[in-house]
Amino acid sequence: MTDDSLLATQHEGRRRFLELVADLRPELHRYCARMTGSIADGEDIVQDTLARAYYLLPDMGDMPAFRPWLFRIAHNRALDHLRRYEARMSESLDAVHDTISDPAPDPGDVIAHQQAVRLAVSRFVGLPPAQRSCVILKDVLGHSLEEIGALLELSVPAVKAALHRGRLRLRELAEVSPANPSPRETSPAVARYAALFNARDWDGVRAMLAEDVRLDLLSRAQRAGRAVGDYMSNYQRYNDWRLVPAWLQGREVIAVFRAPADTQPGYFIELTVEQGKVRFIRDFRYVPYVLQDALVAGLVVAGEVM
């Protein structure tokens, strides 16, 4: 097999795998974003989960139940993330194995679902991990108690207890008014990048790129150096798209509007800038489900909460 045919085989395998998981990715992101409290970190974990699954599949003797298997990988990756960054871990998963459900009744599943999907993504990190997992899986994603127990390796009574306590805590958190986001100044580099793009000054945009710039076009491609220029060439085909500096959970991003009449962005881009040069571009164009959680999290565009 030649190098070109080997590369083509790898690309085809990756393409088919991404097609296989396409319908599950939004659910995986809703779970991971709420487990970590971060839209961007949640997508990092989704990418890590899919890479891990793609690597493991060829060596598996029997095909696992695919959806629970992916969620189990995502769950473990999310916990690894929380431990690495020393997020609050006030109760381990094992701690709920022998607990029993509290006698007070829970709200109905429909009411709990409505409360959970409206709640800001960052609020979920106020729950211990076991409670957090159970509430997200049941009230946001609609898993059954039995499915949750199998995924988390807990008994159904333990799931009920964690779910009950998590729901109570979320209701308490929901009653606390979130702090209004502080007005922020757009960094000069991000403002210049957006202005040059909107003026269709592509030479000016390219001049902002560092020689070793890296691009992550999530779910599609990764590029570095001069190859990033092709990415810019693709944007030249769109005459009415515009970029607007924005903020998401304390991180500076750029909202992308695809038509002049659009009232909300289609997706966003994140830049890493050092000494006025763009060194890393993360483009979320091909993972549109991320925007839905970004809007729930309070994406701030041009001084306005979306």
Coordinates of C-alpha atoms in Angstrom, one line a residue:
M1 CA 0.0 0.0 0.0
T2 CA 1.4 3.4 -1.0
D3 CA 1.6 6.3 1.4
D4 CA -1.2 8.1 -0.5
S5 CA -3.6 5.1 -0.4
L6 CA -2.9 4.6 3.3
L7 CA -3.7 8.2 4.0
A8 CA -6.9 7.9 1.9
T9 CA -7.9 4.8 3.9
Q10 CA -7.4 6.6 7.2
H11 CA -9.4 9.6 6.0
E12 CA -12.2 7.4 4.8
G13 CA -12.3 5.5 8.1
R14 CA -12.4 8.7 10.1
R15 CA -15.1 10.1 7.9
R16 CA -17.3 7.0 8.3
F17 CA -16.7 7.0 12.1
L18 CA -17.7 10.7 12.4
E19 CA -20.9 9.9 10.4
L20 CA -21.6 7.1 12.9
V21 CA -21.4 9.4 15.9
A22 CA -22.9 12.5 14.4
D23 CA -26.3 12.2 16.1
L24 CA -24.7 11.5 19.5
R25 CA -22.3 14.4 19.5
P26 CA -24.8 17.1 20.7
E27 CA -25.8 14.9 23.6
L28 CA -22.2 14.1 24.5
H29 CA -21.5 17.9 24.5
R30 CA -24.5 18.7 26.7
Y31 CA -23.2 16.2 29.2
C32 CA -19.5 17.1 29.1
A33 CA -20.2 20.9 29.1
R34 CA -22.4 20.6 32.3
M35 CA -20.0 18.2 34.0
T36 CA -17.1 20.7 33.5
G37 CA -19.1 23.9 33.7
S38 CA -17.4 25.0 30.4
I39 CA -18.7 25.1 26.9
A40 CA -15.2 25.0 25.4
D41 CA -13.8 22.4 27.8
G42 CA -16.9 20.3 27.2
E43 CA -16.1 20.2 23.5
D44 CA -12.5 19.3 24.2
I45 CA -13.7 16.3 26.1
V46 CA -16.0 15.3 23.3
Q47 CA -13.1 15.4 20.9
D48 CA -11.0 13.4 23.3
T49 CA -13.8 10.9 23.8
L50 CA -14.3 10.3 20.0
A51 CA -10.5 10.0 19.5
R52 CA -10.3 7.4 22.3
A53 CA -13.3 5.4 20.9
Y54 CA -11.9 5.5 17.4
Y55 CA -8.6 4.1 18.7
L56 CA -10.2 1.4 20.8
L57 CA -12.8 0.0 18.3
P58 CA -10.5 -2.0 16.1
D59 CA -9.1 -4.0 19.0
M60 CA -12.6 -4.9 20.5
G61 CA -13.7 -8.5 20.0
D62 CA -17.4 -7.7 20.3
M63 CA -19.1 -4.4 19.4
P64 CA -20.4 -2.8 22.6
A65 CA -23.7 -1.1 23.0
F66 CA -22.5 2.0 21.3
R67 CA -24.3 4.9 23.0
P68 CA -23.7 3.7 26.6
W69 CA -20.1 2.9 25.7
L70 CA -19.4 6.4 24.4
F71 CA -21.1 8.0 27.4
R72 CA -19.0 5.9 29.7
I73 CA -15.8 7.1 28.0
A74 CA -17.0 10.7 28.1
H75 CA -17.9 10.4 31.8
N76 CA -14.4 9.1 32.6
R77 CA -12.7 11.7 30.6
A78 CA -14.8 14.4 32.3
L79 CA -13.8 13.1 35.7
D80 CA -10.2 13.1 34.6
H81 CA -10.5 16.7 33.6
L82 CA -12.1 17.7 36.9
R83 CA -9.3 16.0 38.8
R84 CA -6.5 17.5 36.7
Y85 CA -7.7 21.0 37.2
E86 CA -8.6 20.5 40.9
A87 CA -12.3 21.3 40.4
R88 CA -14.4 20.8 43.5
M89 CA -14.8 17.1 44.2
S90 CA -16.8 17.0 47.4
E91 CA -18.3 13.6 46.9
S92 CA -16.9 10.6 45.0
L93 CA -19.0 8.4 42.8
D94 CA -18.4 5.5 45.2
A95 CA -19.8 7.5 48.1
V96 CA -23.4 7.0 46.8
H97 CA -23.4 3.3 46.4
D98 CA -25.0 2.5 49.8
T99 CA -27.2 5.6 50.2
I100 CA -30.9 5.3 50.1
S101 CA -33.4 7.7 48.5
D102 CA -34.6 10.6 50.8
P103 CA -38.3 10.4 51.7
A104 CA -39.2 13.8 50.4
P105 CA -40.7 13.6 46.9
D106 CA -38.9 14.8 43.8
P107 CA -40.6 17.1 41.3
G108 CA -42.0 15.3 38.3
D109 CA -39.6 14.3 35.5
V110 CA -41.2 16.9 33.2
I111 CA -40.8 19.7 35.6
A112 CA -37.2 18.6 36.5
H113 CA -36.3 18.5 32.8
Q114 CA -37.7 22.0 32.2
Q115 CA -35.7 23.3 35.1
A116 CA -32.5 21.6 34.1
V117 CA -32.4 22.5 30.5
R118 CA -32.9 26.2 31.3
L119 CA -30.3 26.3 34.0
A120 CA -26.9 27.9 33.1
V121 CA -24.3 25.3 32.2
S122 CA -21.9 26.6 34.9
R123 CA -24.5 26.0 37.7
F124 CA -24.1 22.2 37.5
V125 CA -20.6 22.4 38.9
G126 CA -22.2 23.3 42.2
L127 CA -23.2 19.6 42.5
P128 CA -20.9 16.8 43.6
P129 CA -20.0 14.7 40.6
A130 CA -22.3 11.8 41.3
Q131 CA -25.3 14.0 41.7
R132 CA -24.2 16.1 38.7
S133 CA -24.0 13.0 36.5
C134 CA -27.4 11.7 37.5
V135 CA -29.2 15.0 37.0
I136 CA -27.6 15.7 33.6
L137 CA -28.3 12.1 32.4
K138 CA -31.9 12.0 33.6
D139 CA -33.2 15.6 33.4
V140 CA -31.2 17.0 30.5
L141 CA -30.6 13.9 28.3
G142 CA -33.6 11.7 29.3
H143 CA -31.7 8.5 30.3
S144 CA -33.6 5.9 32.4
L145 CA -32.6 5.1 35.9
E146 CA -31.4 1.7 34.8
E147 CA -29.3 3.2 32.0
I148 CA -27.7 5.7 34.5
G149 CA -27.0 2.9 36.9
A150 CA -25.3 0.8 34.3
L151 CA -23.2 3.8 33.1
L152 CA -22.1 4.9 36.5
E153 CA -22.0 1.4 38.0
L154 CA -24.5 2.3 40.7
S155 CA -27.6 0.6 42.0
V156 CA -31.0 2.1 41.0
P157 CA -31.6 3.2 44.6
A158 CA -28.3 5.0 44.7
V159 CA -29.1 6.7 41.4
K160 CA -32.5 7.8 42.9
A161 CA -30.8 9.2 45.9
A162 CA -28.2 11.1 44.0
L163 CA -30.8 12.4 41.5
H164 CA -33.1 13.6 44.4
R165 CA -30.3 15.4 46.2
G166 CA -29.0 16.9 43.0
R167 CA -32.4 18.2 42.0
L168 CA -32.9 19.8 45.4
R169 CA -29.4 21.5 45.2
L170 CA -30.1 22.7 41.6
R171 CA -33.4 24.3 42.8
E172 CA -31.4 26.1 45.5
L173 CA -28.9 27.3 43.0
A174 CA -31.6 28.4 40.6
E175 CA -33.0 30.8 43.2
V176 CA -29.7 32.6 43.5
S177 CA -29.5 35.4 40.9
P178 CA -26.5 35.0 38.7
A179 CA -24.0 37.9 38.8
N180 CA -24.3 40.2 35.8
P181 CA -21.3 39.8 33.5
S182 CA -18.9 42.7 34.0
P183 CA -18.4 44.9 30.9
R184 CA -15.2 43.9 29.2
E185 CA -12.9 45.6 26.8
T186 CA -12.3 43.8 23.5
S187 CA -8.6 43.2 23.1
P188 CA -7.0 45.2 20.3
A189 CA -5.9 42.1 18.4
V190 CA -9.3 40.5 18.4
A191 CA -10.9 43.8 17.4
R192 CA -8.4 44.2 14.5
Y193 CA -8.9 40.6 13.3
A194 CA -12.7 41.1 13.2
A195 CA -12.4 44.5 11.5
L196 CA -10.0 43.2 8.8
F197 CA -12.3 40.2 8.2
N198 CA -15.4 42.5 7.9
A199 CA -13.5 44.8 5.5
R200 CA -12.5 41.7 3.4
D201 CA -8.8 42.7 3.8
W202 CA -7.5 39.2 3.5
D203 CA -3.9 40.2 3.2
G204 CA -4.3 42.1 6.4
V205 CA -5.8 39.1 8.2
R206 CA -3.0 36.8 6.9
A207 CA -0.4 39.4 8.1
M208 CA -1.8 38.9 11.7
L209 CA -1.0 35.2 11.6
A210 CA 2.2 33.9 13.2
E211 CA 4.4 31.8 11.0
D212 CA 3.7 28.8 13.2
V213 CA 0.0 29.5 13.5
R214 CA -2.1 26.4 14.2
L215 CA -5.7 25.8 13.2
D216 CA -8.3 23.4 14.7
L217 CA -11.4 23.3 12.5
L218 CA -13.2 21.2 14.9
S219 CA -14.5 17.9 13.5
R220 CA -13.0 18.6 10.1
A221 CA -9.2 19.4 9.9
Q222 CA -6.1 20.6 11.7
R223 CA -3.6 22.7 9.9
A224 CA -0.4 24.6 10.7
G225 CA 1.8 27.3 9.2
R226 CA 1.1 28.2 5.6
A227 CA -1.6 25.6 5.2
V228 CA -3.8 27.8 7.3
G229 CA -3.9 30.2 4.3
D230 CA -6.3 27.8 2.6
Y231 CA -8.7 28.2 5.5
M232 CA -8.7 32.0 4.9
S233 CA -9.3 31.4 1.2
N234 CA -12.4 29.5 2.0
Y235 CA -13.8 32.5 3.9
Q236 CA -13.2 34.8 0.9
R237 CA -16.2 33.1 -0.8
Y238 CA -18.7 34.6 1.6
N239 CA -19.4 38.3 1.1
D240 CA -21.9 39.0 3.8
W241 CA -20.6 37.1 6.7
R242 CA -19.4 39.3 9.6
L243 CA -17.4 38.8 12.8
V244 CA -18.3 40.4 16.1
P245 CA -16.1 40.3 19.3
A246 CA -17.9 38.4 22.1
W247 CA -17.4 36.8 25.5
L248 CA -18.3 33.3 26.6
Q249 CA -17.8 32.3 30.2
G250 CA -15.0 34.7 30.7
R251 CA -13.2 33.7 27.5
E252 CA -12.9 36.1 24.6
V253 CA -14.4 34.7 21.4
I254 CA -15.6 36.0 18.0
A255 CA -19.2 35.4 17.0
V256 CA -19.8 34.7 13.3
F257 CA -23.0 36.0 11.7
R258 CA -23.8 34.4 8.4
A259 CA -26.3 36.9 7.1
P260 CA -27.0 40.7 7.7
A261 CA -30.4 40.0 9.1
D262 CA -29.3 37.3 11.6
T263 CA -30.1 38.2 15.2
Q264 CA -27.8 35.5 16.7
P265 CA -24.5 34.1 15.5
G266 CA -24.3 30.8 13.6
Y267 CA -21.1 29.8 15.6
F268 CA -18.0 31.2 17.1
I269 CA -14.2 31.3 16.8
E270 CA -11.6 31.4 19.5
L271 CA -8.2 32.9 19.0
T272 CA -5.0 32.6 21.0
V273 CA -3.0 35.8 20.5
E274 CA 0.6 36.5 21.6
Q275 CA 2.4 39.8 21.0
G276 CA -0.2 40.8 18.5
K277 CA 0.1 37.6 16.4
V278 CA -2.6 34.9 16.1
R279 CA -0.9 31.6 17.1
F280 CA -4.0 29.4 17.4
I281 CA -7.4 29.4 15.8
R282 CA -10.3 27.2 17.1
D283 CA -13.2 27.4 14.6
F284 CA -16.5 25.8 15.8
R285 CA -18.2 26.1 12.4
Y286 CA -18.7 22.3 12.0
V287 CA -19.9 21.6 15.5
P288 CA -23.0 23.9 15.5
Y289 CA -24.5 22.1 18.6
V290 CA -21.9 23.9 20.7
L291 CA -23.6 27.2 20.0
Q292 CA -26.9 26.1 21.6
D293 CA -25.1 25.5 25.0
A294 CA -23.2 28.7 24.5
L295 CA -26.4 30.7 24.2
V296 CA -27.7 29.0 27.4
A297 CA -24.4 29.9 29.1
G298 CA -24.9 33.6 28.2
L299 CA -22.8 34.4 25.2
V300 CA -22.2 38.1 25.2
V301 CA -22.0 39.7 21.8
A302 CA -21.3 43.4 21.3
G303 CA -22.2 44.1 24.9
E304 CA -25.5 42.2 24.7
V305 CA -26.3 38.9 26.3
M306 CA -27.7 36.6 23.6

